[in-house]
Amino acid sequence: MVGVPGENCAKLRMGRLRLQILVMVVTITILFLSVCRDNHCQLNIFSHYLKVNHTTFTTHTPYITTQTPHVDICNGITNRTFTPTNDSLISKEEWESLVTKLQWSLPPVDLLSTDEATNPTKCSFSVVNPNSNHTVEGFIDVTLIARDTKNRIKTYGGDFFQAKLFNAELKASTYGAVTDHFNGTYTARLVLLWPGPAKVSIRLVHSSEAVQVLCRHREQDPDKVYFLGYFEEGGKKEITMCNAQRSPRLVGNDLQCCCEYREPVTGESWFCRRPSSLPCHALTYHSMGGYQAVLSKLETTLLKRFANIIVPYDNSVVHVQQQGNESRPNTKCRPGLHTPVPSGFYLKDRWTSMVCDSKSFPSAKLISGCLKDKQILMMGDSTLRQWLEYLEKTVPTLKRLNLHTSSKSGPFEAVDTQSNTRIIWRAHGIPIRTSKTPWADLHYIAREVEGLAGGAHSVVVFTIWAHFTTYPLAMYAHRLVVIRRAVASLLRRSPTTLVVIKSANTGYKDVYGSDWLSWQLDMALREIFRGLPVVLIDVWQMTSCHYSPDNIHPPPVVIQNEVDLFLSFVCPQ
């Protein structure tokens, strides 16, 4: 039977609509889903992430943008294609330097059994010269051999080890960098910084096989953590899923997706599924949604089995002799200083910096004197909120105002009228895993920095990493270069402003926040801010070598040392 003209038109329109939906889904999938092939974790760097539509403050080289280079972050760059533009925030040289520093060796073949993965209980290490005459400020070298469960020496590298030198009785410890020789062997050099006995500890945080899982899921599945947007208007309420990317899992088959929220100052975007009966501008609250990573049984086993385990050792002790008056850094604590390895050490639970002449601030009077006439803006996550909480607890005259804001995201404001001190802490903006929070309270770091006049009495402190471990590296790099532009602009118009960056902590151990993921972000942050006159508080080393149980939120004794080092830069006299 031949249909009437109206029916034919309707069928034609429906066919076109189905074709448009198919084209859209395929296009989005190609553009936004990174692929893993040939045992390499590959990453598409989109030009959207590395540029915004604003004029850039150039620090040392002209900025140019990428044109979707195909990058293998874990094993090297496979293609570099850059096209100069006027609105890019990162140069070709900077991006290549960043990718080079973050290269990571992955297993050459697909794993068939966990028996082939690195097993820390089968690994071994030895001090090259344990019985030699050792003195303070000397060093020891350690050789480490990785083996699998069948006790076979590994033939490739990529295992994520952490090393430290320690003395439990003295509450002394220091961090040591591990060098991968890509053949199953590793070495670590540990500097001797206190007299007396010292032992070596090496732990396997993740095997190279587990790192492969982490890298793959970081680049392939940006929605493994999702968020909720609460829309309210005219008595109506709706809740929809939100995230930082217009990804296939967020978009689904909905042509109406999504509401896009573009921050006018920074150019950052956020996406929520469009509510069925409310407009996009009705977004009122934000909260954490849930976790939805899809892992195979083998992947789950690799991440949980043999993770964060100490490598066996024969308990040999290195005896360190005093050698007169050891030289400690007498450099004034100021912005722009190099951070060495080790950056310091604990002795009797007190951190001594190897960066500069750090001080201790054991009393409320000393802290108040240091913070006198200071206006401090802190932005970050709960690991920086610990600094504010420590200051409030230690300085009785520092009182927090009741702003009736979120207990997790703030903003918080504390004032000390006696020392004319004002401290504001607020979350670093979305994405942030938090309880239900007013959308208007979640400000981006760059937005706040752009609005500061700065000056000698102004201090800016920020940390940004823990809530980005689930996203592709490109997204994090984009966020950092936007912040860098804002910081560079602030220092240009007000060079006496003190800008402090708190590094990442150790303590995460799963697909949503492994120490390896945090380390990659921390390395990216250091590289992107290299060359700017800012302060880096190396909390990574301070948390990884301390004796306290591994926790993303370290105990008060560690926080005190972190704050003391921070105050040493605020008050270097």
Short mmCIF file of N, CA and C in Angstrom, two decimals, residues 384 387 460-464 476 480 483 487 498-504 522 525-526 528-530 532 534-539 566:
data_model
loop_
_atom_site.label_atom_id
_atom_site.label_comp_id
_atom_site.label_asym_id
_atom_site.label_seq_id
_atom_site.Cartn_x
_atom_site.Cartn_y
_atom_site.Cartn_z
N LEU A 384 45.05 20.16 51.44
CA LEU A 384 45.42 21.54 51.77
C LEU A 384 44.52 22.09 52.87
N TRP A 387 45.98 22.07 56.23
CA TRP A 387 46.84 23.18 56.66
C TRP A 387 46.02 24.20 57.44
N VAL A 460 49.33 33.35 47.91
CA VAL A 460 48.43 32.41 47.22
C VAL A 460 49.01 31.01 47.36
N VAL A 461 48.21 30.08 47.85
CA VAL A 461 48.63 28.68 47.99
C VAL A 461 47.60 27.81 47.28
N PHE A 462 48.08 26.89 46.44
CA PHE A 462 47.13 25.98 45.82
C PHE A 462 47.74 24.60 45.64
N THR A 463 46.87 23.60 45.57
CA THR A 463 47.24 22.24 45.20
C THR A 463 46.13 21.71 44.32
N ILE A 464 46.49 20.94 43.32
CA ILE A 464 45.48 20.42 42.39
C ILE A 464 46.00 19.13 41.77
N TYR A 476 44.20 17.40 32.42
CA TYR A 476 44.94 17.98 33.55
C TYR A 476 45.94 19.01 33.06
N LEU A 480 46.27 23.00 34.14
CA LEU A 480 47.50 23.59 34.68
C LEU A 480 47.95 24.80 33.87
N ILE A 483 45.96 27.79 34.75
CA ILE A 483 46.39 28.35 36.03
C ILE A 483 47.73 29.05 35.87
N VAL A 487 48.70 32.80 37.04
CA VAL A 487 49.79 33.06 37.99
C VAL A 487 50.83 33.98 37.36
N LEU A 498 53.53 36.32 46.89
CA LEU A 498 54.11 34.99 47.11
C LEU A 498 53.12 33.93 46.63
N VAL A 499 53.56 33.10 45.68
CA VAL A 499 52.73 32.02 45.15
C VAL A 499 53.37 30.69 45.55
N VAL A 500 52.61 29.86 46.26
CA VAL A 500 53.10 28.59 46.79
C VAL A 500 52.27 27.45 46.22
N ILE A 501 52.94 26.41 45.74
CA ILE A 501 52.26 25.22 45.23
C ILE A 501 52.59 24.05 46.13
N LYS A 502 51.57 23.41 46.66
CA LYS A 502 51.76 22.18 47.44
C LYS A 502 51.68 21.01 46.48
N SER A 503 52.69 20.15 46.52
CA SER A 503 52.73 19.01 45.61
C SER A 503 51.72 17.95 46.03
N ALA A 504 51.67 16.86 45.27
CA ALA A 504 50.78 15.74 45.59
C ALA A 504 51.28 14.97 46.81
N ASP A 522 51.86 14.97 39.39
CA ASP A 522 52.81 15.81 40.11
C ASP A 522 53.99 16.19 39.23
N LEU A 525 52.79 18.86 36.84
CA LEU A 525 52.70 20.16 37.51
C LEU A 525 54.06 20.82 37.63
N ARG A 526 55.06 20.05 38.06
CA ARG A 526 56.41 20.61 38.24
C ARG A 526 56.98 21.11 36.90
N ILE A 528 55.26 22.05 34.15
CA ILE A 528 54.52 23.17 33.59
C ILE A 528 54.82 24.47 34.33
N PHE A 529 55.09 24.40 35.64
CA PHE A 529 55.39 25.61 36.40
C PHE A 529 56.88 25.88 36.53
N ARG A 530 57.69 25.03 35.89
CA ARG A 530 59.15 25.24 35.94
C ARG A 530 59.49 26.56 35.25
N LEU A 532 58.84 29.58 36.53
CA LEU A 532 58.12 30.68 37.16
C LEU A 532 58.65 30.88 38.58
N VAL A 534 57.89 30.72 41.65
CA VAL A 534 56.93 30.24 42.63
C VAL A 534 57.64 29.29 43.58
N VAL A 535 56.96 28.95 44.67
CA VAL A 535 57.50 28.02 45.67
C VAL A 535 56.82 26.67 45.49
N LEU A 536 57.61 25.60 45.51
CA LEU A 536 57.06 24.26 45.52
C LEU A 536 57.36 23.60 46.87
N ILE A 537 56.31 23.26 47.60
CA ILE A 537 56.46 22.51 48.85
C ILE A 537 56.37 21.03 48.48
N ASP A 538 57.48 20.33 48.55
CA ASP A 538 57.55 18.94 48.08
C ASP A 538 56.99 17.99 49.13
N VAL A 539 55.68 17.91 49.18
CA VAL A 539 55.00 17.04 50.13
C VAL A 539 55.11 15.58 49.71
N PHE A 566 56.18 25.77 54.78
CA PHE A 566 55.44 26.85 54.13
C PHE A 566 55.72 28.19 54.80
#
